[in-house]
PDB file of C-alpha atoms and ligand atoms in Angstrom:
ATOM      1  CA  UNK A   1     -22.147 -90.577 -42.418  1.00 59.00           C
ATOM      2  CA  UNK A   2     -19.380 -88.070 -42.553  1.00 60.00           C
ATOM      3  CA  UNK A   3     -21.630 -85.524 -42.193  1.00 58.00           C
ATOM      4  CA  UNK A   4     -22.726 -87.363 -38.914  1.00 63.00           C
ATOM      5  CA  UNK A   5     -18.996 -87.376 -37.999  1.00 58.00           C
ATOM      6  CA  UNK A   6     -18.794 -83.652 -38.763  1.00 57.00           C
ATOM      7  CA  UNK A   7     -21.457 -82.329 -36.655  1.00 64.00           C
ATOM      8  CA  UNK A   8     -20.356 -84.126 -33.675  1.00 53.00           C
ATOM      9  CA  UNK A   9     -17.121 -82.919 -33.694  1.00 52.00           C
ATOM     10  CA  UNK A  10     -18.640 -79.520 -34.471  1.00 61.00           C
ATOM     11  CA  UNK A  11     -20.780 -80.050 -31.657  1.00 56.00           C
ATOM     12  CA  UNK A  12     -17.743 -81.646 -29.881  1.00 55.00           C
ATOM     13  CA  UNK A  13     -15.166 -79.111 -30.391  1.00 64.00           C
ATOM     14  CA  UNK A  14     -18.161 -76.039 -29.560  1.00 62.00           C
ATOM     15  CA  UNK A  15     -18.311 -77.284 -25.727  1.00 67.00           C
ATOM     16  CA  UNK A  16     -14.557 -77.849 -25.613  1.00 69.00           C
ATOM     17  CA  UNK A  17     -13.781 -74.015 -26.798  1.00 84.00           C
ATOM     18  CA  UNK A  18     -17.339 -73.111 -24.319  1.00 89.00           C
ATOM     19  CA  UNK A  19     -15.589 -74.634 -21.365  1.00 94.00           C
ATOM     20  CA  UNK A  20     -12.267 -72.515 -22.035  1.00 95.00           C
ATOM     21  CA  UNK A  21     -13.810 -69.674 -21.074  1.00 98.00           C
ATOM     22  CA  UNK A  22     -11.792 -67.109 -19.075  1.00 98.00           C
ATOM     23  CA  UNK A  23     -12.189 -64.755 -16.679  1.00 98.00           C
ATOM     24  CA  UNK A  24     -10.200 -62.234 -14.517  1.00 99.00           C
ATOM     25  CA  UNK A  25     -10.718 -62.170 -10.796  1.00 99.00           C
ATOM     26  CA  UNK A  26      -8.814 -60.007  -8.222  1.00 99.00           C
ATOM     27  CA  UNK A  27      -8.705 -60.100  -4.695  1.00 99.00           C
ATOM     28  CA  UNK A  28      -8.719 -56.698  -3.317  1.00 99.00           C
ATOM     29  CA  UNK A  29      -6.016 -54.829  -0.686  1.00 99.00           C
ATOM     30  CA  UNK A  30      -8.860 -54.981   2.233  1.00 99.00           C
ATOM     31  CA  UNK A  31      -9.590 -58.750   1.104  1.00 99.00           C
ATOM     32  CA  UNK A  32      -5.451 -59.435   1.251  1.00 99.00           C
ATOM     33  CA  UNK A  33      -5.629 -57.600   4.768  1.00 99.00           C
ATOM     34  CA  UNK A  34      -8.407 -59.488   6.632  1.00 99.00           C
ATOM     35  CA  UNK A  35      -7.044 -62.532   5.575  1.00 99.00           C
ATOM     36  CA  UNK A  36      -9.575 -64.155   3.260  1.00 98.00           C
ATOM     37  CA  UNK A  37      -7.735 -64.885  -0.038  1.00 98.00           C
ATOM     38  CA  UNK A  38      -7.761 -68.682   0.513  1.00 98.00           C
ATOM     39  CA  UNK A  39     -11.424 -68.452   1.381  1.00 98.00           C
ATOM     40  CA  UNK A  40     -12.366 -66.758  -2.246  1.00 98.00           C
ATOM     41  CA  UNK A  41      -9.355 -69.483  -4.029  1.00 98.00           C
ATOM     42  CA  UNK A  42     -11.753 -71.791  -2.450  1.00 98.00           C
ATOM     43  CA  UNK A  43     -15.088 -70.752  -3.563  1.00 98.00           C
ATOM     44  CA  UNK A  44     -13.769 -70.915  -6.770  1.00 98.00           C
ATOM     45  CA  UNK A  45     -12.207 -74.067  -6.779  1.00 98.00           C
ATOM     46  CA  UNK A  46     -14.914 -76.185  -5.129  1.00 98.00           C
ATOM     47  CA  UNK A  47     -17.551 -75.072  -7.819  1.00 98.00           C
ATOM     48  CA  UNK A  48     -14.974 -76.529 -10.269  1.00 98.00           C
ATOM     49  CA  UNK A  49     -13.333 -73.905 -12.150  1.00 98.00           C
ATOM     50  CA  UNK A  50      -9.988 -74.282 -13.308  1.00 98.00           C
ATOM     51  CA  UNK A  51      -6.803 -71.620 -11.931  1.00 98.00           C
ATOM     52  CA  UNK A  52      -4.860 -70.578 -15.135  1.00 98.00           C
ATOM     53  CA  UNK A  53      -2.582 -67.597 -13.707  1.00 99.00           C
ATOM     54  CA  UNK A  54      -2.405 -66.316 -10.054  1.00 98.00           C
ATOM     55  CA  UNK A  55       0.393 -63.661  -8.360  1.00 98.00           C
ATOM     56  CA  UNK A  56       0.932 -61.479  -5.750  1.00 98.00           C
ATOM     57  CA  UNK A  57       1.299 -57.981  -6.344  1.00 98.00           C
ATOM     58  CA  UNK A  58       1.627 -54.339  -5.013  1.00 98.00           C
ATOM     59  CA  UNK A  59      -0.064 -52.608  -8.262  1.00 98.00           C
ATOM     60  CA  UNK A  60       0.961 -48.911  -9.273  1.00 98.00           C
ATOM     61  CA  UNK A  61      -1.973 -46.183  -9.601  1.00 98.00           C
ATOM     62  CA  UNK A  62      -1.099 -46.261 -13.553  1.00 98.00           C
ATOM     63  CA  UNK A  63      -2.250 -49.943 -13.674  1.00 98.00           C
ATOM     64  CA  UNK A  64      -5.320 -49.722 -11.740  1.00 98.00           C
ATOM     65  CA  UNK A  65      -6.559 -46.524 -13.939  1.00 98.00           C
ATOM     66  CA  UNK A  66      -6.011 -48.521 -17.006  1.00 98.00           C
ATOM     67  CA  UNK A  67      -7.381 -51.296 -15.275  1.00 98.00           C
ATOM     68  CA  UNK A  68     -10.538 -48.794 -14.025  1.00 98.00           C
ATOM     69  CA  UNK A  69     -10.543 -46.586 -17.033  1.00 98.00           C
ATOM     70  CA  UNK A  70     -13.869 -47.367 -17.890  1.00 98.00           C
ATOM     71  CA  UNK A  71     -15.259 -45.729 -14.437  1.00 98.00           C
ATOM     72  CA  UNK A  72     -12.667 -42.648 -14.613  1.00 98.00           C
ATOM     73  CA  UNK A  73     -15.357 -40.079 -14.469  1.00 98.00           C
ATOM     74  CA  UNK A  74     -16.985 -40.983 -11.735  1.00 98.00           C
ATOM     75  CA  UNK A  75     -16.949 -39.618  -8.283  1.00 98.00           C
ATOM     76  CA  UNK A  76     -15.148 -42.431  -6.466  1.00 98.00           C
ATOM     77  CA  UNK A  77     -12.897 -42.836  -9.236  1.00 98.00           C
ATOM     78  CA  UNK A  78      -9.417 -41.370  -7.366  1.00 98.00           C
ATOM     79  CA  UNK A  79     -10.703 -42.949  -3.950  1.00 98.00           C
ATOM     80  CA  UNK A  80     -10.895 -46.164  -6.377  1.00 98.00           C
ATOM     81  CA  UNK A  81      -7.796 -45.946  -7.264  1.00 98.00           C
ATOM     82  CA  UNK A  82      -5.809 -44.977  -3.851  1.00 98.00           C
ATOM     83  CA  UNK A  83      -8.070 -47.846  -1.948  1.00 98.00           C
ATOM     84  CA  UNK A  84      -6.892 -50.775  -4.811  1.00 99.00           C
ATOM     85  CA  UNK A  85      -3.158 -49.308  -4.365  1.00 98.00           C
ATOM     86  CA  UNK A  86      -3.417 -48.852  -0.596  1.00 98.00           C
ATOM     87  CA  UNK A  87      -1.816 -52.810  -0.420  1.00 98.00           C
ATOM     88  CA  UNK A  88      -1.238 -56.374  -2.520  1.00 99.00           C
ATOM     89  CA  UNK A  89      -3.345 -57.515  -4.417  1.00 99.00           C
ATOM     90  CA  UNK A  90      -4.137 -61.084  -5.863  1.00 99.00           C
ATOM     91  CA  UNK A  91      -4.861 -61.553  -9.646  1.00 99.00           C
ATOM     92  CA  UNK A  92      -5.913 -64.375 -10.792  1.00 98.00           C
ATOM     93  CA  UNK A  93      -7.357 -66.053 -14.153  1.00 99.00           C
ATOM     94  CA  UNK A  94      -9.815 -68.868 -14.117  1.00 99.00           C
ATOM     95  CA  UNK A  95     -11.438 -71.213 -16.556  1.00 98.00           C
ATOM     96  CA  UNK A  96     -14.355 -72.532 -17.176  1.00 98.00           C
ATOM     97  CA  UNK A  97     -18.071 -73.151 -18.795  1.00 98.00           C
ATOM     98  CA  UNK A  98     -19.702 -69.620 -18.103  1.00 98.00           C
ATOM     99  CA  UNK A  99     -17.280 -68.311 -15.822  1.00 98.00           C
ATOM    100  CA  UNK A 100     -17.416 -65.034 -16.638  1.00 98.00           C
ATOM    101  CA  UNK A 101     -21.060 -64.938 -15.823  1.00 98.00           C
ATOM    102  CA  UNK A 102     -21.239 -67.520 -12.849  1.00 98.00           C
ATOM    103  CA  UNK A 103     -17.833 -65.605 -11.562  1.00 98.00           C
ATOM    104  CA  UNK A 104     -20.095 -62.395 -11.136  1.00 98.00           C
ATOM    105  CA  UNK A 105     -22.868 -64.727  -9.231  1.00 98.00           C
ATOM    106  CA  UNK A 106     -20.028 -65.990  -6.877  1.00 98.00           C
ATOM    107  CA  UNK A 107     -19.174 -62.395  -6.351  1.00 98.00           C
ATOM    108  CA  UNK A 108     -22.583 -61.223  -5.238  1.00 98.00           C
ATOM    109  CA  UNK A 109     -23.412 -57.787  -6.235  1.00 98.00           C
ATOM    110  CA  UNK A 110     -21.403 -54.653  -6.612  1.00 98.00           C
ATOM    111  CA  UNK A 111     -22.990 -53.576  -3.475  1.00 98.00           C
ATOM    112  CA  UNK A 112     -22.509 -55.700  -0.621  1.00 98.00           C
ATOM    113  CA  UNK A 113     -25.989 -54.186   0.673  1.00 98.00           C
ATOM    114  CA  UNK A 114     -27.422 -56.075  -1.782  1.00 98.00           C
ATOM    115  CA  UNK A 115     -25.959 -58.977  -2.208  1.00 98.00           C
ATOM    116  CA  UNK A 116     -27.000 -62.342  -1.649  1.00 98.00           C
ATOM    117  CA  UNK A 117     -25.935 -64.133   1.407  1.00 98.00           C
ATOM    118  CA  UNK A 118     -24.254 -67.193   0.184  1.00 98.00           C
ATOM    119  CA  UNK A 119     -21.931 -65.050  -2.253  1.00 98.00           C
ATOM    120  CA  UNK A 120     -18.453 -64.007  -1.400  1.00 98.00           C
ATOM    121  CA  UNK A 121     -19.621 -59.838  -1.292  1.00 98.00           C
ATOM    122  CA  UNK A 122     -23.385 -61.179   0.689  1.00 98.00           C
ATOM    123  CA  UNK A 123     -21.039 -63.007   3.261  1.00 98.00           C
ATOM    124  CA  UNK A 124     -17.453 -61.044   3.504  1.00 98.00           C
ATOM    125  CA  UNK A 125     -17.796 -57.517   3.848  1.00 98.00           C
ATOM    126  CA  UNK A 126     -20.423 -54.618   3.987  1.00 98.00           C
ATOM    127  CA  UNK A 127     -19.707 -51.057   1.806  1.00 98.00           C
ATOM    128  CA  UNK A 128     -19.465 -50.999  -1.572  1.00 98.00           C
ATOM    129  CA  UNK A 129     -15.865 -48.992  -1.208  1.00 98.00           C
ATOM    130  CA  UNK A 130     -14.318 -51.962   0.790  1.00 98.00           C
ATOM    131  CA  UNK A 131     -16.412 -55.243  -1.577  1.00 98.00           C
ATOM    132  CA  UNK A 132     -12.740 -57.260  -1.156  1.00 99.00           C
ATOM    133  CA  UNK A 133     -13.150 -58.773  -4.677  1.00 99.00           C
ATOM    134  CA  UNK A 134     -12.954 -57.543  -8.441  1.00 99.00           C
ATOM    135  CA  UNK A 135     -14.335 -59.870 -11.064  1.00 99.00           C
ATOM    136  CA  UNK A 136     -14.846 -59.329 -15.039  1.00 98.00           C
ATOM    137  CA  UNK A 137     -18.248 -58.185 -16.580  1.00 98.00           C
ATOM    138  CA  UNK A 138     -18.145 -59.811 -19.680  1.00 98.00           C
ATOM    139  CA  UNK A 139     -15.819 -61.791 -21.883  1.00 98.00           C
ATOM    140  CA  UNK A 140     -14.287 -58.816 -23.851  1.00 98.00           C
ATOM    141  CA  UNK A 141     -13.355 -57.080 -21.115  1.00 98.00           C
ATOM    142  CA  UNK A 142     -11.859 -59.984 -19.283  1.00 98.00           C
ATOM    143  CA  UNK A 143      -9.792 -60.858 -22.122  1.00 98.00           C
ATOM    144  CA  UNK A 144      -8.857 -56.822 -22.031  1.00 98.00           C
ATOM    145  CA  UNK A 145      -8.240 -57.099 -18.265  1.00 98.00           C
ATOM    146  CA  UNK A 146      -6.090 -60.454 -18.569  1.00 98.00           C
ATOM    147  CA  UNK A 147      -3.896 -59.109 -20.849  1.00 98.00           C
ATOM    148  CA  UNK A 148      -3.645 -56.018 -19.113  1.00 98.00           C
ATOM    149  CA  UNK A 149      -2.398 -57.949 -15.672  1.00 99.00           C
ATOM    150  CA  UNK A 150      -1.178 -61.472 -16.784  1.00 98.00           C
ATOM    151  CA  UNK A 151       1.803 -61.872 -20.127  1.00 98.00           C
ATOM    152  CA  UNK A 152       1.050 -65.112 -22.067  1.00 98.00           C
ATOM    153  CA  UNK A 153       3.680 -67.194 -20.220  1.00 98.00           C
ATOM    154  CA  UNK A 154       2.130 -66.607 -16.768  1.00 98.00           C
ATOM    155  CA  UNK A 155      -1.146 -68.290 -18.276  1.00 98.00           C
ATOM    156  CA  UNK A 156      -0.499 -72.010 -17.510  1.00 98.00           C
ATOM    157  CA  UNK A 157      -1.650 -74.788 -19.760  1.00 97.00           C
ATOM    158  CA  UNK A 158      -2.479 -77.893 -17.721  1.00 97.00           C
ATOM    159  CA  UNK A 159      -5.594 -80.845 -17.429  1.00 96.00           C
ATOM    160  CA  UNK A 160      -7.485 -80.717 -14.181  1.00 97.00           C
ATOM    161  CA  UNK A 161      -7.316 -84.616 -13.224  1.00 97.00           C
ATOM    162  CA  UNK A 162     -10.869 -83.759 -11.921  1.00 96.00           C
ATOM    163  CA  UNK A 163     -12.040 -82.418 -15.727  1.00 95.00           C
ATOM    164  CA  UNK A 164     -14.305 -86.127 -16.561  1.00 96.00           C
ATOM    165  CA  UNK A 165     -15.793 -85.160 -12.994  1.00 97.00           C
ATOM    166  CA  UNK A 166     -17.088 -82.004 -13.665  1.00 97.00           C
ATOM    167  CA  UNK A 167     -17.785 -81.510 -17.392  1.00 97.00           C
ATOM    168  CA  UNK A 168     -20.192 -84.358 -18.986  1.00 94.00           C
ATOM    169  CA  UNK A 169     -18.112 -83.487 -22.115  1.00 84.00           C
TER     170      UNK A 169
HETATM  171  P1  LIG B 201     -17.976 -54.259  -9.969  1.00 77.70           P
HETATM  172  O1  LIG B 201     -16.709 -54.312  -9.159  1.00 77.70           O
HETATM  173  O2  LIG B 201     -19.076 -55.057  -9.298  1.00 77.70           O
HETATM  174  O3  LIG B 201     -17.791 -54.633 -11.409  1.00 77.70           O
HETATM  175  P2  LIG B 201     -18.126 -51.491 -10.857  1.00 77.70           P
HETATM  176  O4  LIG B 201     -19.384 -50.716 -11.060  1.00 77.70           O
HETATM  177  O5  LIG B 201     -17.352 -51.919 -12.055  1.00 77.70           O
HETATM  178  O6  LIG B 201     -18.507 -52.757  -9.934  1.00 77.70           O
HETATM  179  O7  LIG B 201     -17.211 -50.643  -9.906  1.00 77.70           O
HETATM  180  C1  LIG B 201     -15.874 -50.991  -9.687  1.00 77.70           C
HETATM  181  C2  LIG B 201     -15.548 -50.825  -8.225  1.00 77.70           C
HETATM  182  O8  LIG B 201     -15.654 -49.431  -7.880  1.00 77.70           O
HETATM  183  C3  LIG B 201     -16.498 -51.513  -7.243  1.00 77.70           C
HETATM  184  O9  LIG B 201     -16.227 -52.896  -7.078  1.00 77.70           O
HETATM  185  C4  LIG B 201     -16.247 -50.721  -5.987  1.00 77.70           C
HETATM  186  O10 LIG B 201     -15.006 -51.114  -5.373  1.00 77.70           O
HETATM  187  C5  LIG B 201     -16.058 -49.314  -6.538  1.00 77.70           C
HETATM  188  N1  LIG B 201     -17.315 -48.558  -6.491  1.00 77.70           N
HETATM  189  C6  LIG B 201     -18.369 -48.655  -7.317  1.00 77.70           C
HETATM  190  N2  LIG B 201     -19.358 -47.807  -6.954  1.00 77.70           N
HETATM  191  C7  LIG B 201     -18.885 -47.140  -5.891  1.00 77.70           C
HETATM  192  C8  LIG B 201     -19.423 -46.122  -5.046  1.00 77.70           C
HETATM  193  O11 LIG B 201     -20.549 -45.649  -5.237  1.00 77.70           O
HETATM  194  N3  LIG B 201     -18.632 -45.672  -4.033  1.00 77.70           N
HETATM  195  C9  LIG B 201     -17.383 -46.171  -3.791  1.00 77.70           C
HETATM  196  N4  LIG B 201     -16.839 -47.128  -4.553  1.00 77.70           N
HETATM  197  C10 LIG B 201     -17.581 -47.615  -5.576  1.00 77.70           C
HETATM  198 MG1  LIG B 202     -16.817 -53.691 -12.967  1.00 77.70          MG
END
């Protein structure tokens, strides 16, 4: 019997720590420009995720090379880095079951060639040096990036009154 109880709340408290996945998502100077920012909020808010942290910035160079220092020896790397300073930004963190993963699908692909219609990159905009949004690759380097942009205070704790509505747990 308490056994039983155990697993359950094993079980129980698994899908509660699942669905507090976090991910970083930016919206880039050219998406800022054109306008669109409430259109990506919205993409991400319909499917159900969760906002945690969201400003308004003009970053420095020195942020977005830490924030890019993975891709500093490639080619595009200083055109990178002048486009994402070029204007505001919009940094954001957002919660959910998978979202790292299903925050990449809403994206599209790096490429806006190639992605999907139906994502924000398939429908939005058209090279890959203009794709409007950023969006982390995998957990570890979301929590690197949120930490990098966001200080624990600016990460809100709050209840979604819509959370029974969109998780079955
Ligand atoms: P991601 O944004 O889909 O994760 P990454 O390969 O991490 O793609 O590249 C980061 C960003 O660098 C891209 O979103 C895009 O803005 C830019 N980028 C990537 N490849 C190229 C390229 O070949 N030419 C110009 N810019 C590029
Ligand atoms: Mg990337």
């Amino acid at each position: 019997m308490v056994c039983t109880l155990l697993s359950i709340f094993s079980l129980f408290s698994r899908a509660m720590a699942a669905n507090k996945e976090r991910t970083f998502i930016m919206v880039k100077p050219d998406g800022v420009q054109r306008g669109l920012v409430g259109k990506i909020i919205k993409k991400f808010e319909q499917k159900g995720f969760k906002l945690v942290a969201l400003k308004f910035v003009w970053a420095s160079e020195e942020l977005l090379k830490q924030h890019y220092s993975d891709l500093a020896g490639r080619p595009f790397f200083p055109g990178l880095v002048k486009y994402m300073s070029s204007g505001p930004v919009v940094p954001m963190v957002w919660e959910g079951l998978n979202v790292v993963k299903t925050g990449r699908v809403l994206l599209g692909a790096t490429n806006p060639a190639d992605s999907a219609p139906g994502t924000i990159r398939g429908d939005l905009c058209i090279q890959v040096g203009r794709n409007i949004i950023h969006g982390s690759d995998a957990v570890e380097s979301a929590n690197k990036e949120i930490a990098l942009w966001f200080n624990e205070k600016e990460l809100v704790t709050w209840q979604p009154a819509t959370q029974a509505w969109v998780y079955e747990d």
